[in-house]
mmCIF file of C-alpha atoms in Angstrom:
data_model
loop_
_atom_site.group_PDB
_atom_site.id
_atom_site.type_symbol
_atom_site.label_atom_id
_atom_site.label_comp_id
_atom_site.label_asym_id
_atom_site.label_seq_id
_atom_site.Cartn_x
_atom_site.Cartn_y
_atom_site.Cartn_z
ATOM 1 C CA UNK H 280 -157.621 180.406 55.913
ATOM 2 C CA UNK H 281 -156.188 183.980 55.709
ATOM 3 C CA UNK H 282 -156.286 185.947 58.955
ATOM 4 C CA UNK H 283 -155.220 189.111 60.272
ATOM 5 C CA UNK H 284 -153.993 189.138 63.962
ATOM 6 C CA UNK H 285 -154.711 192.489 65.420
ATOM 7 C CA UNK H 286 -153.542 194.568 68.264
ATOM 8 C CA UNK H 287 -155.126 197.655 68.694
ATOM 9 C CA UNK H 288 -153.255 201.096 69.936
ATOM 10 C CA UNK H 289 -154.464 200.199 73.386
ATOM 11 C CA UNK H 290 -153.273 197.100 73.102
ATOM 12 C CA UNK H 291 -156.388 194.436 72.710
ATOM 13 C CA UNK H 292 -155.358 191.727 70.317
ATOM 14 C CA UNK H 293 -158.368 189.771 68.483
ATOM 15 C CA UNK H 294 -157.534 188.003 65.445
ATOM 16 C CA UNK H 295 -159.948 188.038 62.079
ATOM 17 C CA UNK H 296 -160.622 185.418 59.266
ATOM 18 C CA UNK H 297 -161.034 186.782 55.817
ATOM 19 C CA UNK H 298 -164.008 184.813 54.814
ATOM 20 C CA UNK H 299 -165.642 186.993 52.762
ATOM 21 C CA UNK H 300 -164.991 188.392 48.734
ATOM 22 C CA UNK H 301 -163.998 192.010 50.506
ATOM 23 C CA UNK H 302 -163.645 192.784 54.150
ATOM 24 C CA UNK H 303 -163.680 196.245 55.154
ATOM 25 C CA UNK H 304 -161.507 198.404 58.081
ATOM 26 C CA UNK H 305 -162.863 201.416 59.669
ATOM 27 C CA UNK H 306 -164.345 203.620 62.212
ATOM 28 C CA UNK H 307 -167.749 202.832 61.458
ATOM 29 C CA UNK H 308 -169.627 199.936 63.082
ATOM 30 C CA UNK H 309 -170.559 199.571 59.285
ATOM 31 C CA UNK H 310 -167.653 198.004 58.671
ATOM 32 C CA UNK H 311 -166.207 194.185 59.348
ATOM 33 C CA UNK H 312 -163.157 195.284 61.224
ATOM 34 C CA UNK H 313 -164.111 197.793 63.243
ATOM 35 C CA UNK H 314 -161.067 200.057 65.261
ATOM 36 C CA UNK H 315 -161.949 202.142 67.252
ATOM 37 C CA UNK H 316 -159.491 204.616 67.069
ATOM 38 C CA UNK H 317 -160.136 208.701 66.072
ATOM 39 C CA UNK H 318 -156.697 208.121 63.626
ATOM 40 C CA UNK H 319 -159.103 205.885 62.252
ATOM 41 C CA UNK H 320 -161.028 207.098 59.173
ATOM 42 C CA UNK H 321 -165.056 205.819 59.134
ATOM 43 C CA UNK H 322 -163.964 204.122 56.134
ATOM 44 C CA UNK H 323 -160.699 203.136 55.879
ATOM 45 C CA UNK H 324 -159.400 200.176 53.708
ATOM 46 C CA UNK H 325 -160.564 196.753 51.938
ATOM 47 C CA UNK H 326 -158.996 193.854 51.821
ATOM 48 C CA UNK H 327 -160.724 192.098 48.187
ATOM 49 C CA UNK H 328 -159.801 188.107 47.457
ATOM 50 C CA UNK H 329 -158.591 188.201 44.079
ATOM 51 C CA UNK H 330 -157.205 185.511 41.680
ATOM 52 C CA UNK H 331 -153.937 186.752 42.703
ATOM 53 C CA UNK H 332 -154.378 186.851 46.475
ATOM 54 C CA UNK H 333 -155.653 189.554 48.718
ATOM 55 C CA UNK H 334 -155.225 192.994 47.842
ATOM 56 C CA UNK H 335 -155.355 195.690 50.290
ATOM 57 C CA UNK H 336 -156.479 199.157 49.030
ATOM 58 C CA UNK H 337 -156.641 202.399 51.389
ATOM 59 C CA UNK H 338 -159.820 204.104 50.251
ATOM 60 C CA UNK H 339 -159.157 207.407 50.578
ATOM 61 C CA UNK H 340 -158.442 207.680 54.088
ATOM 62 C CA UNK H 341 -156.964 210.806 55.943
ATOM 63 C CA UNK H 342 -154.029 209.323 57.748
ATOM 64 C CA UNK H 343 -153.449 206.530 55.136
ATOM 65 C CA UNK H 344 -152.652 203.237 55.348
ATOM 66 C CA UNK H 345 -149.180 201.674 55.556
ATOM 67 C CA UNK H 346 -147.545 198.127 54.995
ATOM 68 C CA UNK H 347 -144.479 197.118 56.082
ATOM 69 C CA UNK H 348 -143.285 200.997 56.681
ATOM 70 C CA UNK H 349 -144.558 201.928 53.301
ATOM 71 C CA UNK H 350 -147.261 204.112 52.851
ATOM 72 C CA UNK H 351 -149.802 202.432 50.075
ATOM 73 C CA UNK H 352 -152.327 202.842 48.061
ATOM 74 C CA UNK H 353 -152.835 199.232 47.410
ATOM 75 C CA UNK H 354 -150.688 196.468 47.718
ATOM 76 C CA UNK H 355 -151.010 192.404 47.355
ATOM 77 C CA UNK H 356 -150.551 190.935 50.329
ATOM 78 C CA UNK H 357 -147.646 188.675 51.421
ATOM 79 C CA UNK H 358 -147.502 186.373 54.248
ATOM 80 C CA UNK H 359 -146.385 188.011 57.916
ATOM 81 C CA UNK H 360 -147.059 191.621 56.084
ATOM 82 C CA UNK H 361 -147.668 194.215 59.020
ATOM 83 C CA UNK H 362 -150.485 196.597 58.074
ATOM 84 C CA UNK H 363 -150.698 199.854 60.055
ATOM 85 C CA UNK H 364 -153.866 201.538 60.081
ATOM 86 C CA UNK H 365 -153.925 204.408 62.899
ATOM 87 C CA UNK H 366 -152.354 203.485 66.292
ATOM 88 C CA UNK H 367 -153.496 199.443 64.816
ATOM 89 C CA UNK H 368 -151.088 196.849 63.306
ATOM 90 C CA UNK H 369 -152.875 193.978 61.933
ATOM 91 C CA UNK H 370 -150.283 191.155 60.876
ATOM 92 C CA UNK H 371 -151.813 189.245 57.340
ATOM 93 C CA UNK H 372 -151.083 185.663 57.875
ATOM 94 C CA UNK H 373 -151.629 183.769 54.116
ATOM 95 C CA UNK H 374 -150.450 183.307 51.415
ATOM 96 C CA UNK H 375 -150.379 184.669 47.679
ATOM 97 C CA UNK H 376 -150.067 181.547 46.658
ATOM 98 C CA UNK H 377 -153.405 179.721 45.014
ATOM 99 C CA UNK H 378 -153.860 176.097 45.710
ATOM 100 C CA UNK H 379 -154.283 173.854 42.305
ATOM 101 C CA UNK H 380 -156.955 171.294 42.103
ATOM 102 C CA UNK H 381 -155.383 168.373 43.491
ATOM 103 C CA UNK H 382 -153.218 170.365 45.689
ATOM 104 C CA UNK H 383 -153.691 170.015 49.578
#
């Protein structure tokens, strides 16, 4: 299962299954990752399951969001990708890669 290992600016790490369709990253207790963090925006990016894999989009945020030292407006997602969103790096652990039917 796809997770995101997070450690926030202050440290905390937690770690997060994407379960859902879309999963989204704010300020806002609204949201399914919340980060508490005023570099934050309320609502800051969505991760959305596609055929292709997960694809991270910033939605609009003030600060923006950056993978792997780029700054992005969306990306697909790539195993050990490091995701910095305010003073927070999340770490995507997956894969792109869809299993077959048949396949373990």
């Amino acid at each position: 299962m796809p997770t995101l290992h997070i450690t926030t600016g202050d440290g905390r790490i937690s770690s997060f299954q994407l379960l859902k369709h879309e999963t989204t990253i704010g300020r806002s207790k609204e949201n399914d990752i919340v980060l508490l963090d005023h570099t934050v925006s309320r609502r800051h990016a969505r991760i959305a399951k596609t055929d292709q894999g997960h694809l991270l989009l910033d939605l609009g945020s003030f600060n923006g969001t950056v993978v792997n030292e780029t700054l992005i407006q969306s990306v697909l997602l790539n195993h050990k990708d490091i995701i910095k969103i305010g003073r927070n790096t999340l770490t995507f652990l997956g894969s792109n890669r869809l299993s077959l039917s048949g396949d373990p």
